[in-house]
Amino acid sequence: MPSVDENKQWWDEGYPWQQGGDEWSRAWGGVDMQWHAAILPRIHTFVPTGTILEIAPGYGRWTQYLKNLCDQLTVVDLSANAIEQCRQRFADSTNIDYHVNDGTSLDMASDASIDFVFSFDSLVHVEAGVLREYLLQIARKLTSDGVAFLHHSNLGEYARYFSTVDKVPPRGQPLLKKVGVEYRTHWRDSGMTAEKLRTFAAEAGLVCISQELFGWGGSRRLIDAISVVTLPGSKWARPLRILRNEDFVRDISVIARLAPLYSVDSFPALS
């Protein structure tokens, strides 16, 4: 699993950003379909709202939508390159603050000032300790009814399996693929699980109100999770609900099939 420094080097200098990050939405039929069919339905209860903090926006794949769902949006990324690209892309937007951090700090946000914390398809690439640090700070940054929506790794639930598969040398991977053995971890942290997120949240004084576990990149194993946390006593507080969503990967292909009919990109006059 890459360290904070390795993440910084990769996103600043290593990754080519062929389509500004939009390439990661191809499986859904594009960014527009992924947002409206997969992400917005999961956060619509919490937005629009006053203030949003987006952690690790990259080149602004989700920022383009979040900026219209709040009065003030703060974006923070350890990649100076990503923040500069966002600054240029959204130069006409007056409600966005841009910050480069050290990969763990949220000092740029005032305490008790954030209504909604959002991160999707980014924190899956960080170590468990980074999630713990962020949760400790999120607990201070949220307003009394604030809530955080965090997409992170659950690969640790299958650590033994992937540890065994990892012992197969690279030359043997084509054979693994041929016989249907999963060997790709999609750069997830093998030390992070949904259970650990709940522990970290409790340590920070937060309550975890929902967790959705699902596969990624065709994986049959539920290597990812979305956790929603809030403060005790907030209007969102309730007993934890967990869904092991075996249909998530299948739903991606359904959304992709709908894209040629309904996506903004399917209308040439709007391109």
C-alpha positions as CSV (number, residue, x, y, z in Angstrom):
1,M,0.0,0.0,0.0
2,P,1.5,3.4,-0.9
3,S,2.5,5.8,1.8
4,V,1.5,9.4,2.0
5,D,4.8,10.4,0.2
6,E,4.3,7.8,-2.5
7,N,0.7,9.0,-3.0
8,K,2.0,12.5,-3.4
9,Q,4.7,11.6,-5.9
10,W,2.3,9.5,-7.9
11,W,-0.5,12.0,-8.2
12,D,1.9,14.9,-8.7
13,E,4.4,13.4,-11.1
14,G,3.6,9.7,-11.9
15,Y,0.0,9.5,-13.0
16,P,-0.6,10.8,-16.6
17,W,-4.2,12.1,-16.0
18,Q,-5.2,11.1,-19.6
19,Q,-8.7,12.6,-19.3
20,G,-8.3,14.6,-16.1
21,G,-9.6,11.6,-14.0
22,D,-12.7,11.1,-16.1
23,E,-11.2,7.9,-17.4
24,W,-12.0,6.3,-14.0
25,S,-15.7,6.7,-14.9
26,R,-15.7,4.8,-18.2
27,A,-17.2,1.7,-16.7
28,W,-20.3,3.7,-15.7
29,G,-20.7,5.2,-19.2
30,G,-19.0,8.5,-18.1
31,V,-18.8,10.8,-15.1
32,D,-22.3,12.2,-15.6
33,M,-23.9,8.8,-15.3
34,Q,-21.7,7.7,-12.4
35,W,-22.6,10.9,-10.4
36,H,-26.3,10.9,-11.0
37,A,-26.9,7.1,-10.9
38,A,-24.4,5.9,-8.3
39,I,-23.2,8.8,-6.1
40,L,-26.0,11.4,-5.9
41,P,-28.6,8.8,-4.8
42,R,-26.3,8.0,-1.9
43,I,-25.8,11.5,-0.7
44,H,-29.0,13.3,-1.7
45,T,-30.4,13.3,1.8
46,F,-27.5,15.5,3.0
47,V,-27.3,18.0,0.2
48,P,-27.8,20.9,-0.7
49,T,-26.2,22.3,2.4
50,G,-24.2,25.3,3.6
51,T,-20.6,24.1,3.7
52,I,-18.9,21.1,2.1
53,L,-15.4,19.8,2.5
54,E,-14.1,17.6,-0.3
55,I,-11.0,15.5,0.6
56,A,-8.8,14.5,-2.4
57,P,-10.7,16.0,-5.3
58,G,-8.1,15.2,-7.9
59,Y,-8.9,17.2,-11.0
60,G,-12.4,18.0,-9.8
61,R,-14.4,15.0,-11.1
62,W,-16.9,15.4,-8.3
63,T,-16.1,19.0,-7.5
64,Q,-18.0,20.2,-10.6
65,Y,-21.2,18.9,-9.0
66,L,-20.5,19.6,-5.3
67,K,-19.9,23.3,-5.9
68,N,-23.5,23.7,-6.9
69,L,-24.8,21.9,-3.8
70,C,-23.5,24.3,-1.2
71,D,-22.8,27.9,-0.3
72,Q,-19.1,27.3,0.3
73,L,-16.9,24.4,-0.8
74,T,-13.4,23.7,0.5
75,V,-11.3,21.3,-1.5
76,V,-8.1,19.8,-0.1
77,D,-5.6,17.5,-1.7
78,L,-2.0,16.5,-1.0
79,S,-1.2,17.0,-4.7
80,A,-0.3,20.6,-5.6
81,N,-0.8,19.6,-9.2
82,A,-4.4,18.5,-8.6
83,I,-5.3,21.7,-6.6
84,E,-3.8,23.9,-9.3
85,Q,-5.9,22.1,-12.0
86,C,-9.0,22.5,-9.9
87,R,-8.2,26.2,-9.4
88,Q,-7.9,26.7,-13.2
89,R,-10.9,24.6,-14.0
90,F,-13.3,26.3,-11.6
91,A,-11.8,29.8,-11.9
92,D,-15.3,31.2,-12.5
93,S,-16.7,29.8,-9.3
94,T,-16.5,32.2,-6.4
95,N,-17.6,29.7,-3.6
96,I,-14.5,27.4,-3.6
97,D,-11.5,27.5,-1.4
98,Y,-8.4,25.5,-2.4
99,H,-5.8,24.0,-0.1
100,V,-2.8,21.7,-0.4
101,N,-2.3,19.6,2.7
102,D,0.3,17.1,4.0
103,G,-2.0,14.1,3.3
104,T,-3.5,14.1,6.8
105,S,-4.3,17.6,8.0
106,L,-7.6,19.5,7.9
107,D,-6.3,22.5,9.7
108,M,-7.6,24.8,6.8
109,A,-11.2,24.2,8.0
110,S,-12.4,26.0,11.1
111,D,-13.8,23.8,13.9
112,A,-17.6,23.2,13.9
113,S,-17.9,24.7,10.4
114,I,-18.5,21.9,8.0
115,D,-21.9,20.5,7.2
116,F,-20.8,17.7,4.8
117,V,-17.5,16.0,4.3
118,F,-17.2,14.1,1.0
119,S,-14.6,11.8,-0.5
120,F,-15.1,9.2,-3.2
121,D,-12.6,7.1,-5.1
122,S,-9.7,8.7,-3.4
123,L,-9.3,7.6,0.3
124,V,-9.4,3.9,-0.9
125,H,-5.7,4.5,-1.7
126,V,-4.5,5.5,1.8
127,E,-3.3,3.6,4.7
128,A,-5.6,2.9,7.7
129,G,-3.6,5.4,9.9
130,V,-4.5,8.2,7.5
131,L,-8.3,7.4,7.9
132,R,-7.8,7.5,11.6
133,E,-6.2,10.9,11.5
134,Y,-8.9,12.3,9.2
135,L,-11.7,11.0,11.5
136,L,-10.1,12.6,14.6
137,Q,-10.2,15.9,12.8
138,I,-13.6,15.5,11.1
139,A,-15.1,15.1,14.6
140,R,-13.9,18.7,15.3
141,K,-14.7,20.2,11.9
142,L,-18.3,19.0,11.7
143,T,-21.2,21.2,12.7
144,S,-23.6,19.7,15.3
145,D,-25.7,18.2,12.5
146,G,-22.7,17.6,10.1
147,V,-22.1,14.3,8.4
148,A,-19.2,12.7,6.5
149,F,-19.4,10.3,3.5
150,L,-16.2,8.4,3.1
151,H,-15.3,5.8,0.5
152,H,-12.4,3.6,1.8
153,S,-10.8,0.2,1.5
154,N,-12.2,-2.9,3.0
155,L,-9.5,-5.1,1.5
156,G,-8.3,-6.1,4.9
157,E,-11.4,-8.3,5.2
158,Y,-9.7,-10.5,2.6
159,A,-6.1,-10.0,3.7
160,R,-5.3,-13.7,4.1
161,Y,-6.7,-14.5,0.6
162,F,-4.7,-11.7,-1.2
163,S,-1.6,-12.4,0.8
164,T,-1.7,-16.0,-0.5
165,V,-2.4,-14.9,-4.1
166,D,0.4,-12.3,-3.8
167,K,2.9,-15.1,-3.4
168,V,2.3,-16.2,-7.0
169,P,5.1,-14.6,-9.2
170,P,4.0,-12.1,-11.9
171,R,4.5,-14.7,-14.7
172,G,1.8,-16.7,-13.1
173,Q,-0.8,-14.0,-13.0
174,P,-2.2,-14.7,-16.5
175,L,-2.9,-18.2,-15.4
176,L,-4.7,-16.9,-12.3
177,K,-6.8,-14.7,-14.5
178,K,-7.6,-17.6,-16.8
179,V,-8.9,-19.8,-14.1
180,G,-10.9,-16.9,-12.5
181,V,-8.7,-16.2,-9.4
182,E,-8.7,-12.6,-8.3
183,Y,-5.3,-11.1,-7.9
184,R,-5.8,-7.4,-8.4
185,T,-6.1,-5.3,-5.2
186,H,-6.7,-2.0,-7.1
187,W,-4.2,-0.2,-4.9
188,R,-6.3,-0.7,-1.8
189,D,-4.8,-0.9,1.7
190,S,-4.8,-4.5,3.0
191,G,-4.8,-3.1,6.6
192,M,-8.1,-1.2,6.3
193,T,-11.6,-2.6,6.9
194,A,-15.1,-1.4,7.5
195,E,-14.7,-2.6,11.1
196,K,-11.6,-0.5,11.6
197,L,-13.5,2.5,10.3
198,R,-16.1,2.0,13.0
199,T,-13.4,1.7,15.6
200,F,-11.7,4.9,14.4
201,A,-15.0,6.8,14.4
202,A,-15.8,5.7,17.9
203,E,-12.3,6.8,19.1
204,A,-12.9,10.2,17.5
205,G,-16.2,10.6,19.3
206,L,-18.3,10.0,16.1
207,V,-21.0,7.5,15.4
208,C,-21.1,5.4,12.3
209,I,-24.7,5.3,10.9
210,S,-24.3,3.3,7.8
211,Q,-21.8,1.2,5.9
212,E,-22.1,-0.2,2.4
213,L,-19.6,-2.9,1.4
214,F,-19.1,-3.7,-2.3
215,G,-16.8,-4.9,-5.0
216,W,-14.7,-2.8,-7.4
217,G,-13.2,-3.3,-10.8
218,G,-15.1,-6.5,-11.3
219,S,-14.1,-8.0,-8.0
220,R,-16.5,-10.5,-6.5
221,R,-15.1,-9.7,-3.1
222,L,-16.4,-6.7,-1.2
223,I,-13.0,-4.9,-1.1
224,D,-14.5,-1.3,-0.8
225,A,-16.8,0.4,1.7
226,I,-18.7,3.7,2.1
227,S,-19.0,4.7,5.7
228,V,-21.3,7.6,6.8
229,V,-20.5,9.1,10.2
230,T,-21.9,11.9,12.3
231,L,-21.7,13.3,15.8
232,P,-23.8,11.8,18.6
233,G,-27.0,13.8,19.1
234,S,-27.1,15.1,15.5
235,K,-30.3,14.8,13.5
236,W,-28.7,12.0,11.5
237,A,-27.6,9.9,14.5
238,R,-29.2,6.4,14.5
239,P,-28.1,2.8,15.1
240,L,-25.6,1.5,12.5
241,R,-27.0,-0.1,9.4
242,I,-24.7,-2.3,7.2
243,L,-25.4,-3.5,3.7
244,R,-23.2,-6.1,2.0
245,N,-24.0,-5.0,-1.6
246,E,-23.3,-8.0,-3.8
247,D,-25.0,-6.2,-6.7
248,F,-22.8,-3.1,-6.9
249,V,-20.6,-4.4,-9.7
250,R,-23.6,-5.6,-11.7
251,D,-25.3,-2.2,-11.3
252,I,-22.3,-0.6,-12.9
253,S,-22.9,-2.4,-16.2
254,V,-26.6,-1.5,-16.0
255,I,-25.8,2.2,-15.6
256,A,-23.3,2.0,-18.5
257,R,-26.1,0.5,-20.8
258,L,-28.3,3.4,-19.9
259,A,-25.7,6.0,-20.7
260,P,-26.2,6.2,-24.5
261,L,-29.9,7.1,-23.8
262,Y,-29.7,9.5,-20.9
263,S,-26.2,10.8,-20.3
264,V,-25.4,14.5,-21.0
265,D,-22.6,13.1,-23.2
266,S,-25.1,11.3,-25.4
267,F,-26.4,14.7,-26.7
268,P,-23.9,16.1,-29.3
269,A,-25.4,19.6,-29.1
270,L,-24.4,19.7,-25.3
271,S,-20.9,18.5,-25.8
